[in-house]
Tab-separated table of C-alpha atoms in Angstrom:
chain	number	residue	atom	x	y	z
A	777	UNK	CA	0.000	0.000	0.000
A	778	UNK	CA	1.128	3.513	-0.824
A	779	UNK	CA	-0.144	6.333	1.388
A	780	UNK	CA	-0.271	10.046	0.731
A	781	UNK	CA	-2.214	12.319	3.081
A	782	UNK	CA	-5.417	10.412	3.788
A	783	UNK	CA	-5.393	8.372	0.571
A	784	UNK	CA	-4.099	4.813	0.303
A	785	UNK	CA	-3.644	2.933	-2.930
A	786	UNK	CA	-2.285	-0.530	-3.570
A	787	UNK	CA	0.940	-0.647	-5.574
A	788	UNK	CA	-0.728	-2.857	-8.189
A	789	UNK	CA	-3.564	-0.323	-8.552
A	790	UNK	CA	-1.035	2.489	-9.033
A	791	UNK	CA	0.759	0.392	-11.660
A	792	UNK	CA	-2.524	-0.313	-13.500
A	793	UNK	CA	-3.563	3.355	-13.328
A	794	UNK	CA	-0.131	4.404	-14.631
A	795	UNK	CA	-0.387	1.914	-17.488
A	796	UNK	CA	-3.814	3.315	-18.380
A	797	UNK	CA	-2.575	6.926	-18.248
A	798	UNK	CA	0.436	6.106	-20.452
A	799	UNK	CA	-1.781	4.173	-22.869
A	800	UNK	CA	-4.309	7.019	-23.127
A	801	UNK	CA	-1.536	9.599	-23.588
A	802	UNK	CA	-0.008	7.542	-26.398
A	803	UNK	CA	-3.325	7.600	-28.301
A	804	UNK	CA	-2.930	11.340	-28.915
A	805	UNK	CA	-0.851	12.072	-32.017
A	806	UNK	CA	2.505	13.743	-31.396
A	807	UNK	CA	5.359	14.725	-33.659
A	808	UNK	CA	7.961	15.536	-31.010
A	809	UNK	CA	9.202	14.446	-27.619
A	810	UNK	CA	7.813	17.636	-26.132
A	811	UNK	CA	4.307	16.891	-27.448
A	812	UNK	CA	4.488	13.336	-26.104
A	813	UNK	CA	5.453	14.568	-22.643
A	814	UNK	CA	2.720	17.228	-22.767
A	815	UNK	CA	0.174	14.539	-23.697
A	816	UNK	CA	1.283	12.488	-20.698
A	817	UNK	CA	1.078	15.481	-18.348
A	818	UNK	CA	-2.406	16.349	-19.632
A	819	UNK	CA	-3.558	12.777	-19.116
A	820	UNK	CA	-2.304	12.908	-15.517
A	821	UNK	CA	-4.085	16.241	-15.015
A	822	UNK	CA	-7.319	14.708	-16.287
A	823	UNK	CA	-7.481	12.598	-13.129
A	824	UNK	CA	-10.081	14.176	-10.862
A	825	UNK	CA	-8.409	13.472	-7.511
A	826	UNK	CA	-5.402	15.773	-6.821
A	827	UNK	CA	-3.762	13.174	-4.584
A	828	UNK	CA	-4.009	10.584	-7.357
A	829	UNK	CA	-2.431	13.154	-9.677
A	830	UNK	CA	0.499	13.582	-7.253
A	831	UNK	CA	0.980	9.836	-6.922
A	832	UNK	CA	0.988	9.454	-10.695
A	833	UNK	CA	3.487	12.282	-11.113
A	834	UNK	CA	5.824	10.742	-8.518
A	835	UNK	CA	5.462	7.346	-10.164
A	836	UNK	CA	5.714	8.454	-13.815
A	837	UNK	CA	8.245	11.317	-13.444
A	838	UNK	CA	11.296	8.994	-13.378
A	839	UNK	CA	10.053	7.476	-16.639
A	840	UNK	CA	9.854	10.918	-18.242
A	841	UNK	CA	13.367	11.741	-17.033
A	842	UNK	CA	14.657	8.443	-18.437
A	843	UNK	CA	13.040	9.208	-21.806
A	844	UNK	CA	14.573	12.695	-21.994
A	845	UNK	CA	17.994	11.356	-20.990
A	846	UNK	CA	17.689	8.606	-23.598
A	847	UNK	CA	17.237	11.315	-26.259
A	848	UNK	CA	20.084	13.491	-24.990
A	849	UNK	CA	22.718	10.798	-24.368
A	850	UNK	CA	22.984	9.447	-27.942
A	851	UNK	CA	23.565	12.979	-29.234
A	852	UNK	CA	26.197	13.627	-26.591
A	853	UNK	CA	27.751	10.164	-27.055
A	854	UNK	CA	28.015	10.648	-30.816
A	855	UNK	CA	29.972	13.868	-30.431
A	856	UNK	CA	32.204	12.484	-27.714
A	857	UNK	CA	33.198	9.431	-29.741
A	858	UNK	CA	33.643	11.463	-32.920
A	859	UNK	CA	36.042	13.905	-31.344
A	860	UNK	CA	37.835	11.995	-28.592
A	861	UNK	CA	41.142	13.685	-29.310
A	862	UNK	CA	39.674	17.141	-29.899
A	863	UNK	CA	39.953	20.131	-27.590
A	864	UNK	CA	37.428	19.911	-24.719
A	865	UNK	CA	36.267	23.481	-25.206
A	866	UNK	CA	35.421	22.734	-28.821
A	867	UNK	CA	33.716	19.479	-27.804
A	868	UNK	CA	31.684	21.214	-25.104
A	869	UNK	CA	30.525	23.849	-27.569
A	870	UNK	CA	29.508	21.180	-30.101
A	871	UNK	CA	27.666	19.150	-27.439
A	872	UNK	CA	25.706	22.222	-26.311
A	873	UNK	CA	24.824	23.236	-29.881
A	874	UNK	CA	23.764	19.735	-30.848
A	875	UNK	CA	21.558	19.218	-27.788
A	876	UNK	CA	19.944	22.663	-28.151
A	877	UNK	CA	19.190	21.973	-31.799
A	878	UNK	CA	17.564	18.632	-31.004
A	879	UNK	CA	15.335	19.961	-28.170
A	880	UNK	CA	12.497	22.349	-29.026
A	881	UNK	CA	11.893	23.589	-25.469
A	882	UNK	CA	15.214	24.535	-23.860
A	883	UNK	CA	13.574	25.042	-20.452
A	884	UNK	CA	13.604	21.257	-19.913
A	885	UNK	CA	17.418	21.369	-19.985
A	886	UNK	CA	17.521	23.318	-16.706
A	887	UNK	CA	17.867	20.257	-14.507
A	888	UNK	CA	20.234	18.393	-16.830
A	889	UNK	CA	24.032	18.623	-16.862
A	890	UNK	CA	26.812	16.842	-18.696
A	891	UNK	CA	30.104	15.556	-17.337
A	892	UNK	CA	32.994	17.911	-18.113
A	893	UNK	CA	35.793	15.741	-16.641
A	894	UNK	CA	37.475	12.850	-18.461
A	895	UNK	CA	36.255	10.452	-15.763
A	896	UNK	CA	34.151	11.505	-12.780
A	897	UNK	CA	33.775	9.458	-9.594
A	898	UNK	CA	30.210	9.040	-8.379
A	899	UNK	CA	30.060	8.625	-4.619
A	900	UNK	CA	27.608	7.226	-2.087
A	901	UNK	CA	27.546	10.471	-0.078
A	902	UNK	CA	28.733	14.059	-0.465
A	903	UNK	CA	32.296	13.567	0.742
A	904	UNK	CA	35.560	12.617	-0.907
A	905	UNK	CA	36.062	9.834	1.664
A	906	UNK	CA	32.768	8.213	0.672
A	907	UNK	CA	32.646	4.946	-1.263
A	908	UNK	CA	32.792	5.276	-5.074
A	909	UNK	CA	29.677	3.680	-6.588
A	910	UNK	CA	30.406	4.409	-10.233
A	911	UNK	CA	32.246	6.414	-12.858
A	912	UNK	CA	30.961	8.723	-15.563
A	913	UNK	CA	32.857	9.786	-18.670
A	914	UNK	CA	33.092	13.159	-20.389
A	915	UNK	CA	29.862	14.220	-22.093
A	916	UNK	CA	27.486	11.869	-20.279
A	917	UNK	CA	24.123	13.524	-19.450
A	918	UNK	CA	22.758	13.411	-15.892
A	919	UNK	CA	19.815	14.837	-13.955
A	920	UNK	CA	20.488	17.168	-11.003
A	921	UNK	CA	18.424	16.257	-7.959
A	922	UNK	CA	20.011	18.289	-5.158
A	923	UNK	CA	23.020	20.525	-4.457
A	924	UNK	CA	24.992	20.752	-1.209
A	925	UNK	CA	27.915	23.181	-1.238
A	926	UNK	CA	30.464	21.697	-3.670
A	927	UNK	CA	28.548	18.437	-4.199
A	928	UNK	CA	25.582	17.596	-6.428
A	929	UNK	CA	23.260	14.609	-6.132
A	930	UNK	CA	22.673	13.274	-9.635
A	931	UNK	CA	20.704	10.527	-11.311
A	932	UNK	CA	21.539	8.710	-14.517
A	933	UNK	CA	20.686	5.551	-16.393
A	934	UNK	CA	23.528	3.051	-16.531
A	935	UNK	CA	23.593	1.896	-20.183
A	936	UNK	CA	25.222	-1.431	-19.290
A	937	UNK	CA	22.642	-2.556	-16.743
A	938	UNK	CA	19.762	-0.221	-17.766
A	939	UNK	CA	19.399	0.696	-14.075
A	940	UNK	CA	18.676	4.184	-12.792
A	941	UNK	CA	21.446	5.145	-10.326
A	942	UNK	CA	21.690	8.048	-7.884
A	943	UNK	CA	24.961	9.343	-6.420
A	944	UNK	CA	27.030	12.378	-5.459
A	945	UNK	CA	29.612	14.103	-7.674
A	946	UNK	CA	31.853	17.116	-7.245
A	947	UNK	CA	29.834	19.999	-8.760
A	948	UNK	CA	32.827	21.558	-10.544
A	949	UNK	CA	32.756	18.749	-13.128
A	950	UNK	CA	29.145	19.275	-14.208
A	951	UNK	CA	28.403	21.651	-17.091
A	952	UNK	CA	25.105	23.187	-18.191
A	953	UNK	CA	23.704	22.622	-21.661
A	954	UNK	CA	22.762	26.303	-21.980
């Protein structure tokens, strides 16, 4: 059971409701990623109960983030592999231009960053002494969840295991797409 305020819903019911919302949103024609996401948001808003809307947003939001990242990462990956020996400033400029040209609404890029270091350690907590839980390479796109001084909590999809992972990185090595 999942509880929010005074409402309780079984996990299986939330899954079925999410499946229905996604199915209904996919019935509406869309020609871009932005339209598809807007269709999904509108379908969630069509739910009469505001608490059900919140539950759906919390349940479906990670899927939306994964979809956006899946569109951004191939673009970034292409440029990184094409210009491995190129100057990083030139690469960064090309990454930014390519991502901006492939996204119609640049406001969705606000919570996304890309790795600006050759290899960046991802840690369990916001300290250099913390255990390293992964590594990210230059150009990889991530979602910013929280910032604490010099550290940023990020989320990304591991392409090898297709698992969504959350960890802390040193903020200096994250660059904006704008």
